[in-house]
Short mmCIF file of C-alpha atoms and ligand atoms in Angstrom, two decimals:
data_model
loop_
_atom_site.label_atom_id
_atom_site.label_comp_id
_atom_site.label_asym_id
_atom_site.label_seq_id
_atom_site.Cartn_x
_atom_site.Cartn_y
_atom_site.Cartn_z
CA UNK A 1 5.46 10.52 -0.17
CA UNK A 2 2.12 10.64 1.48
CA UNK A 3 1.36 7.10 -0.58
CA UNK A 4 4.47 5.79 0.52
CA UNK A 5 3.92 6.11 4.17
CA UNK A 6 -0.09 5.19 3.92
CA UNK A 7 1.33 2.09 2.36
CA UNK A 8 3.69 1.17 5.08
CA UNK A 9 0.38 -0.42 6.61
CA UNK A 10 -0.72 -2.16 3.49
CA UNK A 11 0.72 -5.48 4.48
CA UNK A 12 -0.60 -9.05 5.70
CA UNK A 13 -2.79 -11.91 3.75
CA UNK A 14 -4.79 -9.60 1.50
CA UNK A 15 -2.25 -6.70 -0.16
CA UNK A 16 -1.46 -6.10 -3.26
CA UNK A 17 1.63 -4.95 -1.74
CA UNK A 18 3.43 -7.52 -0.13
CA UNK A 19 3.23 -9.96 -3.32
CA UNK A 20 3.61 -13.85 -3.12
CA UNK A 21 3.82 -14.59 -6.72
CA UNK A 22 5.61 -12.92 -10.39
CA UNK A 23 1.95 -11.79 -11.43
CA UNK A 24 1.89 -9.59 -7.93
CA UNK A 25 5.42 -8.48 -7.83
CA UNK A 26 4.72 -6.82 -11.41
CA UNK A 27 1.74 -5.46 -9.92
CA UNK A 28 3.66 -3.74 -6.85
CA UNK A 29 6.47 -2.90 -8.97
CA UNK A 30 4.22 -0.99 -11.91
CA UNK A 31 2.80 0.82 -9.02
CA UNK A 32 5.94 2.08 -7.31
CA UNK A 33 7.37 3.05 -10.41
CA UNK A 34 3.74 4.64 -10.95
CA UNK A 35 4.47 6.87 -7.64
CA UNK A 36 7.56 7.62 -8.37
CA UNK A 37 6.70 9.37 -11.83
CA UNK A 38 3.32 10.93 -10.75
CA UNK A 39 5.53 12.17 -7.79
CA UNK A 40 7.83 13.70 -10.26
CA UNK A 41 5.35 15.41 -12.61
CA UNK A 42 3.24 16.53 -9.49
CA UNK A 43 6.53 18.38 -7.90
CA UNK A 44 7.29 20.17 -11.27
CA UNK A 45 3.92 21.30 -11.33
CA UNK A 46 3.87 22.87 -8.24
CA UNK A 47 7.44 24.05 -8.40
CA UNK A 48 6.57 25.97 -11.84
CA UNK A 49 3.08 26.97 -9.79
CA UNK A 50 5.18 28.13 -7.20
CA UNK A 51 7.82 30.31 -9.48
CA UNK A 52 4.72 31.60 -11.38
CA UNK A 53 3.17 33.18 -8.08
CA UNK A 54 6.21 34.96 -6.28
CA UNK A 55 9.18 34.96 -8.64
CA UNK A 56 9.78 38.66 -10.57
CA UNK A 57 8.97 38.63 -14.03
CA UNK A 58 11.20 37.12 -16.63
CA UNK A 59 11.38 37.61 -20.47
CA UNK A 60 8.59 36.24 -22.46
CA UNK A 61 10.96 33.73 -24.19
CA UNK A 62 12.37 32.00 -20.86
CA UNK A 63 8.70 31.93 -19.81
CA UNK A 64 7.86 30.06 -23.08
CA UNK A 65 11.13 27.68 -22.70
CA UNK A 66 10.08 27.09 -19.23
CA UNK A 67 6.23 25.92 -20.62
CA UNK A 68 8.11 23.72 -22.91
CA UNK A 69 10.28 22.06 -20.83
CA UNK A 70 8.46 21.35 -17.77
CA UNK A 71 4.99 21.68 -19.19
CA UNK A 72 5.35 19.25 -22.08
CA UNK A 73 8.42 17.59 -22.79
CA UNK A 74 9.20 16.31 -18.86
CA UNK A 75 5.27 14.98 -18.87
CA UNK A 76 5.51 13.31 -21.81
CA UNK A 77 9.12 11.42 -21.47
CA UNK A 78 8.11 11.01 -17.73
CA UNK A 79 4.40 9.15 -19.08
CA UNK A 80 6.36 8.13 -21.89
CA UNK A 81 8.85 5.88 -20.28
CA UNK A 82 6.27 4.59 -17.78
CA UNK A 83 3.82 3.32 -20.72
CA UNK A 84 6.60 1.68 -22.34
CA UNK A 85 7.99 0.02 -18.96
CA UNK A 86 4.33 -1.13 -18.15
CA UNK A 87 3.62 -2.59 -21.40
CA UNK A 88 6.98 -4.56 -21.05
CA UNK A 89 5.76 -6.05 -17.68
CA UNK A 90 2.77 -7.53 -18.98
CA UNK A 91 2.54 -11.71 -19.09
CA UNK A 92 4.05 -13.20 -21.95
CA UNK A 93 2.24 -16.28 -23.38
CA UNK A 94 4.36 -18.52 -21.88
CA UNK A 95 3.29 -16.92 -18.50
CA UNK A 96 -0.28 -18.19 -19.99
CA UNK A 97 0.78 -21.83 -20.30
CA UNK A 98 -1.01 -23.89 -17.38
CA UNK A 99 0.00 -26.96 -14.96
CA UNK A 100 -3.26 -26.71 -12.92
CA UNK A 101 -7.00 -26.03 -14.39
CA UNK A 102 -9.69 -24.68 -11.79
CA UNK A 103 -13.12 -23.40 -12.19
CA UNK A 104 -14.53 -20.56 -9.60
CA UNK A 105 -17.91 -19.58 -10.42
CA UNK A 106 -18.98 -16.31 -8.44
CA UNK A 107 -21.94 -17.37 -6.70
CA UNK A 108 -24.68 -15.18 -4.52
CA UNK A 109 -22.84 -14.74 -2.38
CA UNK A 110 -19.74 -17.59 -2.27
CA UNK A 111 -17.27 -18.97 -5.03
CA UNK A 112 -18.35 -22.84 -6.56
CA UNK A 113 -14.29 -23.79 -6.54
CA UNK A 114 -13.98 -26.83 -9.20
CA UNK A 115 -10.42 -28.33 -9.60
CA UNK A 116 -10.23 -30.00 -13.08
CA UNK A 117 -7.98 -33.39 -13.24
CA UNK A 118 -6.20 -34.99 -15.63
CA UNK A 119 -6.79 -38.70 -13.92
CA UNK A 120 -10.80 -38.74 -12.19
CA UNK A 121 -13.41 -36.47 -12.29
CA UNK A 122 -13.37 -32.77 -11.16
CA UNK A 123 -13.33 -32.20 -7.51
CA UNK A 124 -15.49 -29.33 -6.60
CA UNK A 125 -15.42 -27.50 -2.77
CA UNK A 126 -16.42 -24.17 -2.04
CA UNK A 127 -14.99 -20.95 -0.85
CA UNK A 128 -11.62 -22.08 -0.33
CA UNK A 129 -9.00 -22.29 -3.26
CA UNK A 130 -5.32 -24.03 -2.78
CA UNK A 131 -2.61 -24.09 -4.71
CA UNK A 132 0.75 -25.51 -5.44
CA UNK A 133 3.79 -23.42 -4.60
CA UNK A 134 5.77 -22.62 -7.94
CA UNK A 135 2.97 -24.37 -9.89
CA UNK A 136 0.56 -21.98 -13.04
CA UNK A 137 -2.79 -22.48 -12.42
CA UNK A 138 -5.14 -21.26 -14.66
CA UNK A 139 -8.45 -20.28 -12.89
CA UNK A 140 -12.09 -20.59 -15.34
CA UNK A 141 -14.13 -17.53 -14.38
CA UNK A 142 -18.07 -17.39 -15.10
CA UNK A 143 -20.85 -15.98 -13.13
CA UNK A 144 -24.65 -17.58 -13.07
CA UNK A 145 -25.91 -14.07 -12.66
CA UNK A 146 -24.34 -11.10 -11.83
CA UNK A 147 -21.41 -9.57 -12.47
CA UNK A 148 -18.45 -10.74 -9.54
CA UNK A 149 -14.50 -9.86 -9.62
CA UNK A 150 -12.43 -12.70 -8.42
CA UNK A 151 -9.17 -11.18 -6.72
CA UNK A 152 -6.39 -12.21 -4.61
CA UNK A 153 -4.33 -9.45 -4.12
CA UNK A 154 -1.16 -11.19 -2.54
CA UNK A 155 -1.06 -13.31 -6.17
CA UNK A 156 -2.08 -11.07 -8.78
CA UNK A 157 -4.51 -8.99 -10.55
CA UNK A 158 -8.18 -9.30 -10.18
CA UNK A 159 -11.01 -10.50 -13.27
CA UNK A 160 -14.27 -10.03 -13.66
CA UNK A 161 -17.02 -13.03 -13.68
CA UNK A 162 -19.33 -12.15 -16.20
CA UNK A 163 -22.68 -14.09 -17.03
CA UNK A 164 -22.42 -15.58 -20.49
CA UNK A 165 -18.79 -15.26 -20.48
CA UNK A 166 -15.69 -17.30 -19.62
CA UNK A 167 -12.84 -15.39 -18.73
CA UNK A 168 -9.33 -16.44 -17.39
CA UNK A 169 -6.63 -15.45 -15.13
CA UNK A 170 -2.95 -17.52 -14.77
CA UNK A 171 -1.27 -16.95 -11.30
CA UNK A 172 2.01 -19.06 -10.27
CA UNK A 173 2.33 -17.98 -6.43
CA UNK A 174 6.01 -18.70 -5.18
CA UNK A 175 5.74 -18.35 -1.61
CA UNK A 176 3.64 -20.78 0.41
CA UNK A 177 1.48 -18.96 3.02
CA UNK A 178 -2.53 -18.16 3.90
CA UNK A 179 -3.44 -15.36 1.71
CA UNK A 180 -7.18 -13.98 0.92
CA UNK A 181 -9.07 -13.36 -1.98
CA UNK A 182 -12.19 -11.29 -2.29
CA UNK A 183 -14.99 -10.32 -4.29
CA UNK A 184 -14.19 -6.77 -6.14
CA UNK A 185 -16.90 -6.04 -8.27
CA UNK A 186 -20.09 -5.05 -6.30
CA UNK A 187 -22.65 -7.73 -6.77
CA UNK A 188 -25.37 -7.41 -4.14
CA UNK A 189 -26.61 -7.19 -0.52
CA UNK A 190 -23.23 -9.30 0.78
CA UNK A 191 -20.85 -8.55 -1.97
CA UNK A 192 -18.51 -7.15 1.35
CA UNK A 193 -19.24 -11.09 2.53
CA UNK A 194 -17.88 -12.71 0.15
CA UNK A 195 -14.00 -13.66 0.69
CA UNK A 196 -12.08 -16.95 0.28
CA UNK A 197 -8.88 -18.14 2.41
CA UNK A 198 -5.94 -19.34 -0.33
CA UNK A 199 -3.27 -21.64 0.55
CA UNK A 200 -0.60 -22.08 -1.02
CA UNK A 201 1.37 -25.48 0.08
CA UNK A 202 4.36 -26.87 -0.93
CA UNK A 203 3.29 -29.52 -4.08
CA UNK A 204 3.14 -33.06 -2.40
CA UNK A 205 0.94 -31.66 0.57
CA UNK A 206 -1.17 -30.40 -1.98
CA UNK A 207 -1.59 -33.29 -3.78
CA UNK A 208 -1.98 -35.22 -0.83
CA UNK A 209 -4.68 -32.43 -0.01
CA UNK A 210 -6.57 -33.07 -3.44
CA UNK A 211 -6.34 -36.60 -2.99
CA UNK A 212 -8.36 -35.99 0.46
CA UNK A 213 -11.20 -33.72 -1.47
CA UNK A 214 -11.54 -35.59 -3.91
CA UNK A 215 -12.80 -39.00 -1.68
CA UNK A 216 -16.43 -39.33 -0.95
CA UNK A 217 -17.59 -38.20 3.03
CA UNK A 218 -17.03 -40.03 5.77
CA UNK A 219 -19.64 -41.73 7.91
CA UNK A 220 -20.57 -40.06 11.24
CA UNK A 221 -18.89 -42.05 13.86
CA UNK A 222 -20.68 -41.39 16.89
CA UNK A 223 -23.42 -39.30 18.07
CA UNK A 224 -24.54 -36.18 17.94
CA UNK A 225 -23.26 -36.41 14.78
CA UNK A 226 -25.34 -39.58 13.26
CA UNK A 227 -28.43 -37.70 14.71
CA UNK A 228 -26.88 -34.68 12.94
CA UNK A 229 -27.06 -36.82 9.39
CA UNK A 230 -30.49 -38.09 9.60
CA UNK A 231 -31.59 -34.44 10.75
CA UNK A 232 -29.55 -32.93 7.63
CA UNK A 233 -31.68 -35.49 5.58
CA UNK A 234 -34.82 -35.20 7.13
CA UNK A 235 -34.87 -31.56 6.54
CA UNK A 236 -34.37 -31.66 3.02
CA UNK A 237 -30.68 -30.09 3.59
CA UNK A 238 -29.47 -32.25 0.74
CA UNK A 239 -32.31 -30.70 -1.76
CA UNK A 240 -29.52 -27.73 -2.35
CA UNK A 241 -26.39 -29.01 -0.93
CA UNK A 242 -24.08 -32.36 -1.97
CA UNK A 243 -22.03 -34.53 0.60
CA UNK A 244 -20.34 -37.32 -2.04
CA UNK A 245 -20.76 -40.93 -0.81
CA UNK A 246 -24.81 -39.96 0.45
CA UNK A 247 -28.04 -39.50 -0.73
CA UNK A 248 -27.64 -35.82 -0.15
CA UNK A 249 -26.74 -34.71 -4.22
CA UNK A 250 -28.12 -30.95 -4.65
CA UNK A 251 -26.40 -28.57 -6.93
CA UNK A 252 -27.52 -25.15 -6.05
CA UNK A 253 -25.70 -24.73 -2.73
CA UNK A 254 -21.92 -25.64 -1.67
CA UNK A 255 -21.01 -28.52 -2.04
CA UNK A 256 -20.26 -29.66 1.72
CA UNK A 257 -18.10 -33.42 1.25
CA UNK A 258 -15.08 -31.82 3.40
CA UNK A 259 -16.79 -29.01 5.06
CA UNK A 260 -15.48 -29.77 8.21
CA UNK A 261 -11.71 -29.19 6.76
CA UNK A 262 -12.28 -25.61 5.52
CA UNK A 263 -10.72 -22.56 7.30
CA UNK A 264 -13.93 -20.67 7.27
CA UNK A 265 -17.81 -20.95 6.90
CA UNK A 266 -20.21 -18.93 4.81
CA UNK A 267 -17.56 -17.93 2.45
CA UNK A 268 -15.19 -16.13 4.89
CA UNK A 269 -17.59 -14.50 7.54
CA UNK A 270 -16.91 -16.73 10.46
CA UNK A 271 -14.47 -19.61 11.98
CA UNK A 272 -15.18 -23.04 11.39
CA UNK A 273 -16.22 -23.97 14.61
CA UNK A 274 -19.40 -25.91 15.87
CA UNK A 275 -20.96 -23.00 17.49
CA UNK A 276 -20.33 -20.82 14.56
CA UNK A 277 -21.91 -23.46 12.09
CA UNK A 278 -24.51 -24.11 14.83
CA UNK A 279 -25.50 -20.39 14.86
CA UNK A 280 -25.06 -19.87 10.77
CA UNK A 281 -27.72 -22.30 10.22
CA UNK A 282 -30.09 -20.91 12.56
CA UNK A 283 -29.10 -17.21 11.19
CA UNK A 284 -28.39 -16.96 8.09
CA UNK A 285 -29.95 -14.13 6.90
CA UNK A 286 -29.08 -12.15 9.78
CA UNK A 287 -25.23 -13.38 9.22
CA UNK A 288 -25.43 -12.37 5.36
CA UNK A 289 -27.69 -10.01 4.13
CA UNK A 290 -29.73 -11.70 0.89
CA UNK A 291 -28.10 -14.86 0.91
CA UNK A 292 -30.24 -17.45 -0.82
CA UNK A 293 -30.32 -20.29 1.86
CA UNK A 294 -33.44 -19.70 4.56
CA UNK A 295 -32.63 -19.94 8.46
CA UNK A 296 -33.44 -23.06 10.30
CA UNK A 297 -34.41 -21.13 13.47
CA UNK A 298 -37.40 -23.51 13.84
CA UNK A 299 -35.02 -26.48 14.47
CA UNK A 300 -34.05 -27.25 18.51
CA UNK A 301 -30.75 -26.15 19.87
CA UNK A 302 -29.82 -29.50 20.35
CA UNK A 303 -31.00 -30.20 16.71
CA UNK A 304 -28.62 -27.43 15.37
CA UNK A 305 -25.77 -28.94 17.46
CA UNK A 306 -26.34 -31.80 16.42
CA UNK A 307 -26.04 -31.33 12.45
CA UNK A 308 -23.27 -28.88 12.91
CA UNK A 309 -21.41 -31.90 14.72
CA UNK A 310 -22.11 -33.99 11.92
CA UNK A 311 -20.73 -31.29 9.56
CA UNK A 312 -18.22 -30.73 11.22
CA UNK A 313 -17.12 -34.45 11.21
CA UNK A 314 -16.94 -34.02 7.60
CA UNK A 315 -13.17 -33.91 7.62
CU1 LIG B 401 -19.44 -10.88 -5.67
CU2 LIG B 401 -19.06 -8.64 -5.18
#
């Protein structure tokens, strides 16, 4: 009862709870029926606990038929037919068949997000994953490092990243929406700073959506932002971090081509707005404890402005 209610709160983008996919729903399911039978073995208990203290004595032989009953044979149908419901939920291997490949590497601290196509090359972005509505996609877990759990609550069950090790999860959400994943395995100084915004769209605006990540960057227009590229150059910016279509090709950082269209920066910590970008790159230790990028608190205001509105532009 006392779940129940707590759970009455345990709604909105990131609850395992109010499920947007067959993978959740099982989930939610499993763990109301879960309630329900810890409930009933937890009442029995009490009420024999109860009867024990202030009833009058009985015979030993109802005493021992009471034991029996409620002390072993209603615990072990009760856990009984929960095991053997539980073990019916879980995925079949159809479940396991995929329409949709993408790789998520848990990074210190943000998620390398690589969608794998069937026609052109792979398409990687960074701490944002989106998905077709009513589509399986298989997501390719690995870590560099240390151990991360990728997890979207609203879609399914969570998996560990482990270094050295692939592992795989199949999720097939069914109800478009903004949901959020997180990291649940504690990895570090900003393991609680390290969330992703999922989308799930309806298929033809994803695919429309891919089509748009997958195109090289677009040239700053106008200024500040084509002082903003030649100051993202100039300060070796492109040394860890790509934008397609430049000279700007690093690996070890996000990759930054569509920045500009992301619903967050720094892997879920702020808004993607100029003066949040503006005041991440000047900050970004103080922003994420540990993170592996160094602030650029020695470059101008106006300098910061000035890449952010480049980065920004990166649409
Ligand atoms: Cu990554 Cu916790």
């Amino acid at each position: 009862m006392v779940a129940a209610l707590l759970a009455t709160g345990c709604d909105g983008p990131q609850s395992a709870l109010a499920p947007a996919s067959l993978d959740a729903a099982r989930v939610a399911e499993l763990f109301w029926w879960m309630v329900a039978g810890s409930a009933a073995i937890w009442l029995a208990v009490i009420t024999i606990g109860l009867y024990a203290a202030r009833g009058r004595p009985r015979s030993e032989r109802a005493g021992r038929r009471l034991i029996l009953v409620a002390g072993a044979l209603l615990p072990t149908l009760v856990l009984g037919a929960l095991l053997i419901y539980g073990l019916r939920l879980m995925p079949s291997a159809h479940d396991q068949e995929a329409d949709l490949r993408i790789e998520v590497v848990g990074e210190q601290w943000w998620w390398r997000v690589r969608y794998l196509r069937d026609d052109g090359g792979p398409v990687e972005l960074a701490n944002e994953v989106r998905l077709p509505r009513g589509a399986r996609a298989e997501f390719i877990l690995s870590s560099p490092d240390v151990i991360h759990a990728f997890w979207i609550p609203s879609l399914g069950g969570k998996r560990d990243m482990i270094p050295g090790r692939i592992t795989r999860l199949v999720l097939r959400p069914d109800r478009v929406g903004e949901y959020r994943g997180a990291c649940a395995e504690y990895c570090g100084g900003s393991h609680a700073l390290m969330a992703f915004p999922v989308v799930v769209m309806e298929p033809a605006e994803f695919d429309a959506w891919l089509r748009a990540q997958a195109a090289p960057a677009r040239a700053p227009g106008e200024e500040p932002a084509r002082r903003g590229q030649a100051l993202f150059l100039a300060n070796g910016c492109g040394g860890c971090h790509s934008v397609r279509g430049t000279e700007a090709d690093g690996v070890i950082g996000p990759d930054l081509t569509h920045v500009g269209s992301r619903l967050s920066l720094g892997a879920g910590v702020l808004p993607n707005e100029p003066a949040e970008f503006a005041r991440w790159l000047a900050h970004t230790e103080r922003i994420k404890p540990e993170v592996r990028m160094p602030a650029y608190s020695m470059l101008a205001r106006e300098e910061l402005d000035a890449i952010a509105a480049y980065l920004e532009g990166l649409q």
